[in-house]
Coordinates of C-alpha atoms in Angstrom, one line a residue:
Chain A
X1 CA 40.7 21.5 3.9
X2 CA 39.0 24.9 3.5
X3 CA 38.5 24.2 -0.2
X4 CA 37.7 20.5 0.2
X5 CA 34.7 20.9 2.5
X6 CA 32.7 23.4 0.3
X7 CA 33.7 21.4 -2.8
X8 CA 32.4 18.2 -1.2
X9 CA 29.1 19.9 -0.2
X10 CA 28.7 21.4 -3.7
X11 CA 29.3 17.9 -5.3
X12 CA 26.8 16.3 -2.9
X13 CA 24.1 18.9 -3.6
X14 CA 24.7 18.9 -7.4
X15 CA 24.4 15.1 -7.4
X16 CA 21.0 15.4 -5.7
X17 CA 19.7 18.0 -8.1
X18 CA 20.5 16.1 -11.3
X19 CA 17.7 16.4 -13.9
X20 CA 15.8 13.5 -15.4
X21 CA 17.3 11.4 -18.2
X22 CA 16.4 12.7 -21.6
X23 CA 17.4 9.6 -23.6
X24 CA 17.8 5.9 -22.8
X25 CA 18.6 2.8 -24.6
X26 CA 16.3 0.0 -23.5
X27 CA 17.9 -3.4 -23.2
X28 CA 15.8 -4.9 -20.4
X29 CA 13.1 -7.4 -21.2
X30 CA 10.8 -9.4 -19.0
X31 CA 9.9 -13.1 -19.0
X32 CA 6.4 -13.8 -20.1
X33 CA 3.8 -14.6 -17.4
X34 CA 0.1 -15.4 -17.2
X35 CA -0.4 -11.7 -17.3
X36 CA 0.6 -11.7 -20.9
X37 CA -2.2 -14.1 -21.6
X38 CA -4.8 -11.8 -20.1
X39 CA -7.7 -11.3 -22.5
X40 CA -11.1 -9.7 -21.6
X41 CA -13.5 -12.5 -21.0
X42 CA -10.6 -15.0 -21.5
X43 CA -11.2 -14.6 -25.3
X44 CA -8.1 -14.2 -27.4
X45 CA -8.6 -12.4 -30.6
X46 CA -6.5 -12.1 -33.8
X47 CA -7.2 -8.8 -35.5
X48 CA -6.0 -8.2 -39.1
X49 CA -2.6 -6.5 -39.3
X50 CA -4.1 -3.2 -40.6
X51 CA -6.5 -2.8 -37.6
X52 CA -5.2 -0.8 -34.7
X53 CA -6.2 -1.1 -31.2
X54 CA -7.2 1.9 -29.1
X55 CA -7.8 2.2 -25.4
X56 CA -11.0 0.5 -24.2
X57 CA -13.9 2.1 -22.5
X58 CA -16.8 0.9 -20.3
X59 CA -18.8 -0.1 -23.4
X60 CA -15.8 -1.0 -25.7
X61 CA -14.0 -4.0 -24.3
X62 CA -12.1 -4.3 -27.5
X63 CA -11.8 -1.1 -29.5
X64 CA -10.2 -1.1 -33.0
X65 CA -10.0 1.3 -35.9
X66 CA -9.3 0.4 -39.5
X67 CA -9.5 1.6 -43.1
X68 CA -8.5 4.9 -44.7
X69 CA -8.0 7.6 -42.1
X70 CA -9.0 5.0 -39.6
X71 CA -12.6 5.9 -40.0
X72 CA -13.9 2.3 -39.5
X73 CA -14.6 1.4 -35.9
X74 CA -14.8 -2.2 -34.7
X75 CA -16.0 -2.7 -31.2
X76 CA -16.6 -5.7 -29.0
X77 CA -18.9 -5.1 -26.0
X78 CA -21.2 -6.7 -23.6
X79 CA -24.6 -5.4 -23.0
X80 CA -28.0 -6.3 -21.6
X81 CA -31.6 -5.7 -22.6
X82 CA -32.3 -8.6 -25.1
X83 CA -31.1 -9.5 -28.6
X84 CA -34.0 -8.1 -30.5
X85 CA -34.0 -4.8 -28.6
X86 CA -30.2 -4.4 -29.3
X87 CA -30.6 -5.2 -32.9
X88 CA -33.4 -2.7 -33.2
X89 CA -31.4 -0.1 -31.4
X90 CA -28.6 -0.5 -34.0
X91 CA -31.2 -0.4 -36.8
X92 CA -32.6 2.7 -35.3
X93 CA -29.2 4.5 -35.5
X94 CA -29.7 4.2 -39.3
X95 CA -33.3 5.2 -39.2
X96 CA -34.4 1.7 -40.1
X97 CA -37.8 0.5 -38.8
X98 CA -37.5 -2.0 -36.0
X99 CA -37.9 -5.7 -36.7
X100 CA -40.7 -7.6 -34.9
X101 CA -39.0 -11.0 -34.9
X102 CA -35.6 -12.5 -34.7
X103 CA -36.4 -14.6 -37.7
X104 CA -35.9 -11.7 -40.0
X105 CA -32.1 -11.8 -39.3
X106 CA -29.5 -14.2 -40.5
X107 CA -27.3 -16.0 -38.0
X108 CA -23.7 -16.9 -37.9
X109 CA -21.5 -19.0 -35.6
X110 CA -19.8 -16.8 -33.0
X111 CA -18.0 -17.9 -29.9
X112 CA -20.0 -20.7 -28.3
X113 CA -23.3 -20.1 -30.2
X114 CA -25.2 -18.7 -33.1
X115 CA -25.2 -14.9 -33.3
X116 CA -27.7 -12.6 -35.0
X117 CA -26.2 -10.7 -38.0
X118 CA -27.4 -7.1 -38.2
X119 CA -26.6 -4.9 -41.3
X120 CA -27.8 -1.4 -42.2
X121 CA -26.6 1.6 -44.1
X122 CA -27.5 5.2 -44.6
X123 CA -27.3 8.2 -42.3
X124 CA -25.7 7.1 -39.0
X125 CA -26.8 8.8 -35.8
X126 CA -24.7 7.1 -33.1
X127 CA -25.9 9.3 -30.3
X128 CA -23.8 9.7 -27.1
X129 CA -22.8 13.2 -28.1
X130 CA -21.5 12.2 -31.5
X131 CA -22.7 13.9 -34.7
X132 CA -24.5 12.1 -37.6
X133 CA -22.6 10.7 -40.5
X134 CA -23.9 10.4 -44.1
X135 CA -23.4 7.3 -46.2
X136 CA -22.3 5.1 -43.4
X137 CA -22.8 1.4 -42.9
X138 CA -23.0 -1.2 -40.1
X139 CA -22.2 -4.9 -39.9
X140 CA -22.7 -6.4 -36.5
X141 CA -23.4 -9.6 -34.6
X142 CA -25.2 -10.2 -31.3
X143 CA -24.8 -13.3 -29.3
X144 CA -27.3 -14.1 -26.6
X145 CA -25.9 -15.3 -23.3
X146 CA -29.1 -15.2 -21.3
X147 CA -28.5 -12.4 -18.8
X148 CA -26.3 -10.5 -21.2
X149 CA -25.4 -10.2 -24.9
X150 CA -22.0 -10.1 -26.5
X151 CA -21.9 -7.7 -29.4
X152 CA -19.3 -7.1 -32.2
X153 CA -20.0 -4.1 -34.3
X154 CA -18.3 -2.5 -37.3
X155 CA -19.3 1.0 -38.4
X156 CA -17.8 3.4 -40.9
X157 CA -18.1 4.9 -44.4
X158 CA -20.2 2.4 -46.4
X159 CA -17.5 1.8 -49.0
X160 CA -14.8 1.1 -46.4
X161 CA -17.1 -1.1 -44.3
X162 CA -17.8 -3.2 -47.4
X163 CA -14.0 -3.4 -48.0
X164 CA -13.6 -4.7 -44.4
X165 CA -16.5 -7.2 -44.6
X166 CA -14.3 -10.4 -45.1
X167 CA -11.8 -9.2 -42.5
X168 CA -14.6 -8.6 -40.1
X169 CA -16.1 -12.1 -40.4
X170 CA -12.6 -13.6 -40.3
X171 CA -11.8 -11.7 -37.2
X172 CA -15.1 -12.9 -35.7
X173 CA -14.1 -16.5 -36.3
X174 CA -10.6 -15.9 -34.7
X175 CA -11.8 -15.7 -31.1
X176 CA -10.5 -18.6 -29.0
X177 CA -11.0 -19.4 -25.4
X178 CA -7.8 -19.1 -23.3
X179 CA -7.7 -21.4 -20.3
X180 CA -4.0 -21.7 -19.5
X181 CA -4.5 -19.9 -16.2
X182 CA -7.1 -22.3 -14.9
X183 CA -6.0 -25.1 -12.6
X184 CA -6.0 -28.3 -14.7
X185 CA -8.7 -30.8 -13.6
X186 CA -6.1 -33.4 -12.4
X187 CA -4.6 -30.8 -10.0
X188 CA -7.8 -29.5 -8.4
X189 CA -8.2 -30.1 -4.7
X190 CA -11.1 -30.3 -2.3
X191 CA -11.5 -28.7 1.1
X192 CA -10.8 -31.9 3.0
X193 CA -7.3 -32.1 1.3
X194 CA -6.4 -29.0 3.5
X195 CA -7.9 -30.3 6.8
X196 CA -5.4 -30.5 9.5
Chain B
X1 CA 53.7 19.4 42.9
X2 CA 50.3 18.7 41.4
X3 CA 49.8 16.4 38.4
X4 CA 48.5 18.1 35.3
X5 CA 45.0 16.7 34.2
X6 CA 45.4 14.4 31.2
X7 CA 44.7 16.2 27.9
X8 CA 42.3 14.3 25.6
X9 CA 42.7 14.7 21.9
X10 CA 40.1 16.2 19.6
X11 CA 39.4 12.8 18.1
X12 CA 38.9 11.2 21.5
X13 CA 36.5 13.9 22.4
X14 CA 34.5 13.4 19.2
X15 CA 34.5 9.6 19.8
X16 CA 33.3 10.2 23.4
X17 CA 30.4 12.3 22.1
X18 CA 29.4 9.9 19.3
X19 CA 29.6 6.9 21.5
X20 CA 27.9 8.6 24.5
X21 CA 24.6 7.8 26.1
X22 CA 23.4 11.3 25.4
X23 CA 23.1 10.6 21.7
X24 CA 21.3 7.3 22.4
X25 CA 18.8 9.0 24.6
X26 CA 18.1 11.8 22.1
X27 CA 17.7 9.3 19.3
X28 CA 15.4 7.1 21.2
X29 CA 13.3 10.1 22.3
X30 CA 13.1 11.3 18.7
X31 CA 12.0 7.9 17.5
X32 CA 9.3 8.0 20.1
X33 CA 8.1 11.4 19.0
X34 CA 8.3 10.5 15.3
X35 CA 6.3 7.3 15.9
X36 CA 3.8 9.2 18.0
X37 CA 3.2 11.9 15.3
X38 CA 3.2 9.3 12.5
X39 CA 0.5 7.3 14.3
X40 CA -1.6 10.4 14.9
X41 CA -1.2 11.5 11.3
X42 CA -1.9 8.2 9.6
X43 CA -5.7 8.2 9.8
X44 CA -6.1 11.3 7.8
X45 CA -2.9 11.0 5.6
X46 CA -3.1 7.3 4.8
X47 CA -0.7 4.6 5.8
X48 CA 1.5 4.6 2.7
X49 CA 1.9 8.4 2.6
X50 CA 2.7 8.5 6.3
X51 CA 5.3 5.8 6.2
X52 CA 6.9 7.5 3.2
X53 CA 6.9 10.8 5.0
X54 CA 8.3 9.7 8.4
X55 CA 10.4 6.6 7.7
X56 CA 11.7 6.8 4.1
X57 CA 15.4 7.4 3.6
X58 CA 14.5 10.3 1.3
X59 CA 12.9 12.1 4.2
X60 CA 15.7 14.1 5.9
X61 CA 13.3 16.4 7.8
X62 CA 9.6 16.0 8.7
X63 CA 7.0 18.6 9.6
X64 CA 4.1 16.9 11.4
X65 CA 0.7 17.9 10.0
X66 CA -2.6 18.6 11.7
X67 CA -5.9 17.1 10.7
X68 CA -6.8 20.2 8.8
X69 CA -3.7 19.8 6.7
X70 CA -1.7 22.6 8.3
X71 CA 1.9 21.9 9.2
X72 CA 3.0 22.1 12.8
X73 CA 6.3 24.0 12.9
X74 CA 8.1 21.4 14.9
X75 CA 10.8 20.1 12.4
X76 CA 12.0 16.6 13.2
X77 CA 14.7 14.6 11.5
X78 CA 13.5 11.7 9.4
X79 CA 13.3 8.4 11.3
X80 CA 15.6 6.6 8.9
X81 CA 18.4 9.0 9.6
X82 CA 17.8 8.9 13.3
X83 CA 18.2 5.1 13.2
X84 CA 21.4 5.5 11.2
X85 CA 22.8 7.8 13.9
X86 CA 21.6 5.4 16.6
X87 CA 23.3 2.5 14.8
X88 CA 26.6 4.4 14.7
X89 CA 26.2 5.3 18.4
X90 CA 25.4 1.7 19.3
X91 CA 28.4 0.4 17.4
X92 CA 30.8 2.9 18.9
X93 CA 29.4 2.9 22.4
X94 CA 27.9 -0.5 22.8
X95 CA 30.6 -2.5 21.0
X96 CA 33.9 -0.6 20.5
X97 CA 33.9 1.4 23.7
X98 CA 32.3 -1.3 25.9
X99 CA 34.4 -3.2 28.3
X100 CA 35.5 -6.5 26.8
X101 CA 36.0 -9.9 28.5
X102 CA 34.0 -13.0 29.0
X103 CA 32.1 -11.5 31.9
X104 CA 30.7 -8.9 29.5
X105 CA 30.1 -11.3 26.7
X106 CA 26.3 -11.5 27.2
X107 CA 26.0 -7.7 27.2
X108 CA 28.2 -7.4 24.1
X109 CA 26.2 -10.1 22.3
X110 CA 22.9 -8.2 23.1
X111 CA 24.3 -4.9 21.9
X112 CA 25.5 -6.6 18.7
X113 CA 22.0 -8.2 18.3
X114 CA 20.3 -4.8 18.6
X115 CA 22.7 -3.3 16.1
X116 CA 22.0 -6.2 13.8
X117 CA 18.3 -5.6 14.1
X118 CA 18.8 -1.9 13.1
X119 CA 20.9 -3.0 10.1
X120 CA 18.1 -5.5 9.2
X121 CA 15.7 -2.5 9.1
X122 CA 18.0 -0.6 6.8
X123 CA 18.6 -3.6 4.5
X124 CA 14.8 -4.2 4.4
X125 CA 14.1 -0.5 3.6
X126 CA 16.6 -0.5 0.7
X127 CA 16.2 -3.9 -0.8
X128 CA 12.8 -5.3 0.1
X129 CA 10.5 -5.9 -2.9
X130 CA 6.8 -5.9 -2.5
X131 CA 3.9 -6.7 -4.8
X132 CA 0.4 -8.0 -4.9
X133 CA -0.8 -11.2 -6.5
X134 CA -4.5 -11.5 -7.1
X135 CA -5.7 -15.0 -7.9
X136 CA -9.3 -16.0 -8.7
X137 CA -10.6 -19.2 -7.2
X138 CA -10.0 -22.1 -9.5
X139 CA -7.1 -20.3 -11.3
X140 CA -3.4 -20.0 -10.9
X141 CA -0.9 -17.2 -11.2
X142 CA 2.8 -16.8 -11.6
X143 CA 3.3 -13.0 -11.1
X144 CA 2.7 -10.2 -8.7
X145 CA 2.3 -6.5 -9.5
X146 CA 4.0 -3.6 -7.9
X147 CA 1.2 -1.2 -7.1
X148 CA 3.3 2.0 -7.0
X149 CA 5.5 1.4 -10.0
X150 CA 4.2 1.7 -13.5
X151 CA 6.4 0.6 -16.4
X152 CA 5.9 1.1 -20.1
X153 CA 6.1 -2.3 -21.9
X154 CA 6.6 -2.6 -25.6
X155 CA 6.2 -5.9 -27.3
X156 CA 5.7 -7.6 -30.7
X157 CA 2.9 -10.0 -31.4
X158 CA 3.9 -13.2 -33.1
X159 CA 2.1 -14.8 -36.0
X160 CA -0.3 -16.5 -33.6
X161 CA -1.3 -13.3 -32.0
X162 CA 0.7 -14.0 -28.8
X163 CA 2.9 -11.5 -27.1
X164 CA 6.7 -11.8 -27.2
X165 CA 8.8 -10.9 -24.2
X166 CA 8.3 -7.1 -23.7
X167 CA 11.0 -4.4 -23.5
X168 CA 10.7 -2.4 -20.4
X169 CA 11.0 1.3 -19.7
X170 CA 11.2 1.4 -15.9
X171 CA 9.0 3.7 -13.8
X172 CA 12.0 5.4 -12.3
X173 CA 12.7 7.1 -15.7
X174 CA 9.1 8.2 -16.0
X175 CA 8.6 9.4 -12.4
X176 CA 11.6 11.7 -12.8
X177 CA 10.0 13.5 -15.7
X178 CA 8.6 17.0 -15.1
X179 CA 5.6 18.3 -16.9
X180 CA 7.6 19.7 -19.9
X181 CA 10.2 17.0 -19.9
X182 CA 10.6 14.4 -22.7
X183 CA 12.3 11.0 -22.6
X184 CA 13.6 9.4 -25.8
X185 CA 14.0 5.7 -25.8
X186 CA 15.7 3.5 -28.3
X187 CA 15.4 -0.3 -28.1
X188 CA 17.9 -3.1 -28.5
X189 CA 15.3 -5.4 -30.0
X190 CA 13.2 -2.9 -32.1
X191 CA 14.1 -0.6 -34.9
X192 CA 11.9 2.2 -33.9
X193 CA 12.1 5.0 -31.3
X194 CA 9.7 6.1 -28.6
X195 CA 9.3 9.5 -27.1
X196 CA 7.5 10.0 -23.8
X197 CA 6.0 13.4 -23.1
X198 CA 3.4 15.2 -21.0
X199 CA 3.8 12.7 -18.1
X200 CA 1.1 13.1 -15.5
X201 CA 1.6 11.3 -12.2
X202 CA -2.1 11.7 -11.2
X203 CA -4.4 11.4 -14.2
X204 CA -7.6 10.1 -15.7
X205 CA -8.2 9.0 -19.2
X206 CA -11.1 10.9 -20.6
X207 CA -13.1 10.6 -23.9
X208 CA -13.3 13.7 -26.0
X209 CA -16.9 13.9 -27.3
X210 CA -19.4 16.5 -28.3
X211 CA -21.2 16.0 -25.0
X212 CA -18.0 16.3 -23.0
X213 CA -15.3 18.0 -25.1
X214 CA -11.6 18.1 -24.1
X215 CA -10.6 21.3 -22.4
X216 CA -8.8 23.8 -24.6
X217 CA -5.1 23.0 -25.0
X218 CA -5.6 19.4 -24.1
X219 CA -3.8 17.0 -26.4
X220 CA -6.3 14.6 -27.9
X221 CA -5.1 11.3 -29.4
X222 CA -7.5 8.7 -30.8
X223 CA -10.4 10.6 -29.2
X224 CA -8.9 10.4 -25.7
X225 CA -7.0 12.9 -23.6
X226 CA -5.3 12.8 -20.2
X227 CA -6.9 14.9 -17.5
X228 CA -4.9 15.8 -14.4
X229 CA -6.5 14.9 -11.1
X230 CA -5.7 15.5 -7.5
X231 CA -3.4 13.1 -5.7
X232 CA -5.3 10.6 -3.6
X233 CA -3.3 10.7 -0.3
X234 CA -5.4 8.2 1.5
X235 CA -5.1 5.4 -1.1
X236 CA -1.8 5.8 -2.9
X237 CA -2.6 2.8 -5.1
X238 CA -5.5 4.8 -6.6
X239 CA -3.2 7.3 -8.2
X240 CA -2.8 6.4 -11.8
X241 CA -0.1 8.0 -14.1
X242 CA -0.5 8.7 -17.8
X243 CA 1.6 10.0 -20.7
X244 CA 1.6 10.5 -24.4
X245 CA 4.1 8.6 -26.6
X246 CA 5.2 9.1 -30.2
X247 CA 6.6 6.2 -32.1
X248 CA 9.2 7.2 -34.8
X249 CA 11.1 5.1 -37.3
X250 CA 14.9 5.3 -37.7
X251 CA 14.5 8.3 -40.0
X252 CA 12.6 10.1 -37.4
X253 CA 9.3 9.8 -39.3
X254 CA 6.3 9.8 -36.9
X255 CA 4.7 6.4 -37.2
X256 CA 2.0 6.8 -34.5
X257 CA 1.0 8.9 -31.5
X258 CA -0.5 7.0 -28.6
X259 CA -2.0 7.9 -25.3
X260 CA -1.1 5.6 -22.4
X261 CA -2.9 5.4 -19.1
X262 CA -1.7 3.2 -16.1
X263 CA -5.1 1.8 -15.4
X264 CA -5.8 0.4 -18.9
X265 CA -5.2 -3.4 -18.6
X266 CA -5.1 -3.8 -22.4
X267 CA -2.4 -2.7 -24.7
X268 CA -2.8 -0.2 -27.6
X269 CA -1.2 -1.2 -30.8
X270 CA 0.5 -0.1 -34.0
X271 CA 1.9 -1.7 -37.1
X272 CA 5.4 -1.3 -38.3
X273 CA 7.3 -3.2 -41.1
X274 CA 4.7 -5.9 -41.4
X275 CA 4.5 -6.6 -37.6
X276 CA 2.0 -5.7 -34.9
X277 CA 3.3 -4.1 -31.7
X278 CA 1.6 -3.5 -28.4
X279 CA 2.4 -0.8 -25.9
X280 CA 1.2 -0.9 -22.3
X281 CA 1.5 1.3 -19.3
X282 CA 0.9 -0.9 -16.4
X283 CA 2.0 -1.8 -12.9
X284 CA 5.4 -3.5 -12.9
X285 CA 4.9 -7.2 -13.5
X286 CA 7.1 -9.3 -11.2
X287 CA 7.5 -12.9 -12.2
X288 CA 7.6 -15.4 -9.4
X289 CA 9.8 -18.5 -9.4
X290 CA 6.6 -20.5 -8.5
X291 CA 3.0 -20.8 -9.4
X292 CA 0.1 -20.4 -6.9
X293 CA -3.0 -22.4 -7.5
X294 CA -6.0 -21.1 -5.5
X295 CA -8.4 -23.9 -4.8
X296 CA -10.6 -22.1 -2.4
X297 CA -10.9 -18.7 -0.6
X298 CA -13.3 -17.9 2.2
X299 CA -13.7 -15.7 5.2
X300 CA -16.0 -13.5 7.3
X301 CA -16.5 -9.8 7.6
X302 CA -16.9 -7.8 10.8
X303 CA -20.7 -7.1 11.1
X304 CA -21.9 -3.6 10.2
X305 CA -18.7 -2.5 8.5
X306 CA -19.9 -2.9 4.9
X307 CA -22.0 -0.6 2.9
X308 CA -23.3 -3.0 0.3
X309 CA -22.3 -5.8 -2.2
X310 CA -19.5 -3.7 -3.5
X311 CA -18.1 -2.9 -0.1
X312 CA -18.8 -5.9 2.2
X313 CA -16.7 -4.4 5.0
X314 CA -13.6 -5.2 7.0
X315 CA -12.6 -8.8 6.9
X316 CA -12.6 -10.5 10.3
X317 CA -10.7 -13.5 9.1
X318 CA -9.9 -15.1 5.7
X319 CA -8.3 -18.3 4.5
X320 CA -6.9 -19.5 1.2
X321 CA -6.2 -23.1 0.3
X322 CA -3.4 -23.0 -2.2
X323 CA -0.9 -25.2 -3.9
X324 CA 2.6 -23.8 -4.5
X325 CA 4.1 -25.3 -7.6
X326 CA 7.9 -24.9 -8.2
X327 CA 9.0 -27.1 -11.0
X328 CA 7.9 -30.6 -10.2
X329 CA 7.5 -29.8 -6.5
X330 CA 3.9 -29.3 -5.3
X331 CA 3.2 -28.1 -1.8
X332 CA -0.2 -27.4 -0.2
X333 CA -0.7 -24.4 2.2
X334 CA -3.5 -23.0 4.2
X335 CA -2.8 -19.3 4.3
X336 CA -4.6 -17.5 7.1
X337 CA -4.0 -14.1 8.7
X338 CA -0.4 -14.0 10.2
X339 CA 0.4 -17.4 8.8
X340 CA 2.1 -16.9 5.4
X341 CA 3.5 -19.3 3.0
X342 CA 7.2 -19.1 2.2
X343 CA 9.4 -19.9 -0.8
X344 CA 13.2 -19.3 -0.9
X345 CA 13.1 -15.7 0.4
X346 CA 9.6 -15.0 -0.8
X347 CA 6.7 -14.6 1.7
X348 CA 3.1 -14.7 0.7
X349 CA 0.7 -13.1 3.1
X350 CA -3.0 -12.9 2.4
X351 CA -3.9 -9.2 2.3
X352 CA -7.5 -9.4 1.2
X353 CA -10.3 -11.5 -0.4
X354 CA -13.5 -11.0 -2.2
X355 CA -16.3 -13.4 -1.3
X356 CA -18.9 -14.7 -3.7
X357 CA -20.9 -12.0 -5.4
X358 CA -23.4 -12.1 -8.3
X359 CA -21.5 -12.6 -11.6
X360 CA -18.1 -12.7 -9.8
X361 CA -15.8 -15.6 -8.7
X362 CA -14.2 -15.2 -5.3
X363 CA -10.6 -14.2 -5.2
X364 CA -7.7 -13.8 -2.9
X365 CA -5.1 -11.0 -2.9
X366 CA -1.7 -11.9 -1.6
X367 CA 1.0 -9.5 -0.5
X368 CA 4.3 -10.9 -1.9
X369 CA 7.4 -9.8 -0.2
X370 CA 11.0 -10.7 -1.0
X371 CA 13.2 -9.3 1.8
X372 CA 16.8 -10.4 2.1
X373 CA 16.6 -9.4 5.8
X374 CA 13.3 -11.2 6.4
X375 CA 14.5 -13.4 9.2
X376 CA 17.2 -11.2 10.5
X377 CA 15.1 -9.5 13.3
X378 CA 14.1 -13.0 14.5
X379 CA 17.8 -14.1 14.6
X380 CA 18.6 -10.8 16.4
X381 CA 16.0 -11.5 19.0
X382 CA 17.3 -15.0 19.6
X383 CA 20.9 -13.6 19.9
X384 CA 19.7 -10.9 22.3
X385 CA 17.8 -13.3 24.4
X386 CA 20.8 -15.7 24.6
X387 CA 23.1 -12.7 25.5
X388 CA 20.9 -11.3 28.2
X389 CA 20.1 -14.8 29.7
X390 CA 23.9 -15.5 29.9
X391 CA 24.5 -12.1 31.5
X392 CA 21.7 -12.4 34.1
X393 CA 22.6 -16.0 34.9
X394 CA 26.2 -15.0 35.3
X395 CA 25.2 -12.2 37.7
X396 CA 22.9 -14.6 39.6
X397 CA 25.7 -17.1 40.1
X398 CA 28.2 -14.5 41.1
X399 CA 25.7 -13.2 43.6
X400 CA 24.8 -16.7 44.9
X401 CA 28.4 -17.8 45.2
X402 CA 29.6 -14.5 46.7
X403 CA 32.2 -13.8 44.1
X404 CA 31.2 -10.2 43.8
X405 CA 34.2 -7.9 43.6
X406 CA 34.8 -6.0 46.8
X407 CA 34.1 -2.4 46.5
X408 CA 37.2 -0.5 45.5
X409 CA 38.8 1.5 48.3
X410 CA 38.2 5.2 47.9
X411 CA 41.1 6.9 46.2
X412 CA 42.2 10.0 48.0
X413 CA 41.7 13.2 46.0
X414 CA 44.9 14.5 44.6
X415 CA 46.3 17.3 46.7
X416 CA 46.1 20.6 45.0

């Protein structure tokens, strides 16, 4: 008994002081839910296999890197301030004189409308505390949604941006609206259906 | 010759103490004091923190805290363990030691009901699952999220760009990690390994830029780093964990380093052997056996409790018109405060709503609870009421019909 009691206490204490696991084998999986169909703006995208997704930020809803040393950045964002103003802001980052009219830009189908295509190359001054880069290029599209604009922008070393051109436009065309999580029209109910 | 007083055994004396009223009185007094201090402390410590501190089974001792954060040196036992002692006392004293017989049946039943209620509390504390389901008006949902548990999910994208069922590294493994600890995970369904390190329970994901560079010594991955922040004691759900992970192939070659943060709703990705994989650190996803379709949410706020469009104030009432869909069965509910919807052990209470705002669709937040002991306290109350009613009626009849036992004749004191 004299031995048993201290031994039991020691066993109890040691079991409570056990350190964390250092290695585990994961076998548990989870069933898919609507959460797995969550896409920003309900837009599902299909990036090329060699693009890699990074954490998003306030201005980078979708944030990818690609190319050698992952120097090419592909960013989807939402902004405001007008289509021409945003196009000129992008051109200004490459020291290009601002355009006076939207008609100077080409357009391309993107999401539910026609988006403005903006291209530039040269010395890139992105601002926001980032240094300037020589021999860079930009390919971007801006879709006007009235109060806001959706932008998709690829920047990086000029040669690599050119190499990603087809992939960029293919990616742009890959967006599809996801609506599985909406109540189907035939199941929608009105307030009076819930009146007592 | 005088009779020797009867000697009681050690076991009987222990039983007498454990089953005695004294322990019951002490336990009930302690519960009163614990509830008092917990209630006082809750406004400045937050509801979640206070409940954990006073009532969790991991709390063996509690030091109440003043408003200025200083502890009052008045150590109290944790409420969970006081209730355990009270339950043992109730079982020994109120059931085992209590006089039996049909005349005492009502009292026995009441004692049993109270004990059952205490057990219900313990079962609830250990096995209850809670989560939050947020549904936007006009949409539907089939999952809830556990606000205080963040899992790492690793999944493969199929050829259509859709996610396959993810492998889960549970939060319990991650929460156990200290600052310098590492966790190596291998997967049944993947041929790569994942190492978790530099786990921070309270963190923020920060961008390393020329304007705001990462502090010296901080690990920067993909231009981001994790910054340690103070724990938010008032709103536990605002505490966001983060960690760094390294993906290695079977030969231990590093494939990719990633930074994961628990408030990033989108996965980060990497490519391996011709397939794309996603990694997420997010609140535990809890799949429901039913769908909730939210047709309409509406309510009212108490006047002068809001500070603007982002904080409209304290809701006075709210209502959600929903359809619960389980297989082919569809059932309509109006969920209002204190009137939840139920489904096979799951209970859906509305815990919040956001009204119409510019650029935002109204939404409801439901607290989802699965508690195996959900209805036990109710059953215990019925049983207790039946027991006490039986006992009081029995006493009344006995009084009315004059069948009270005659007072026992005084027994003469033994001569000494």
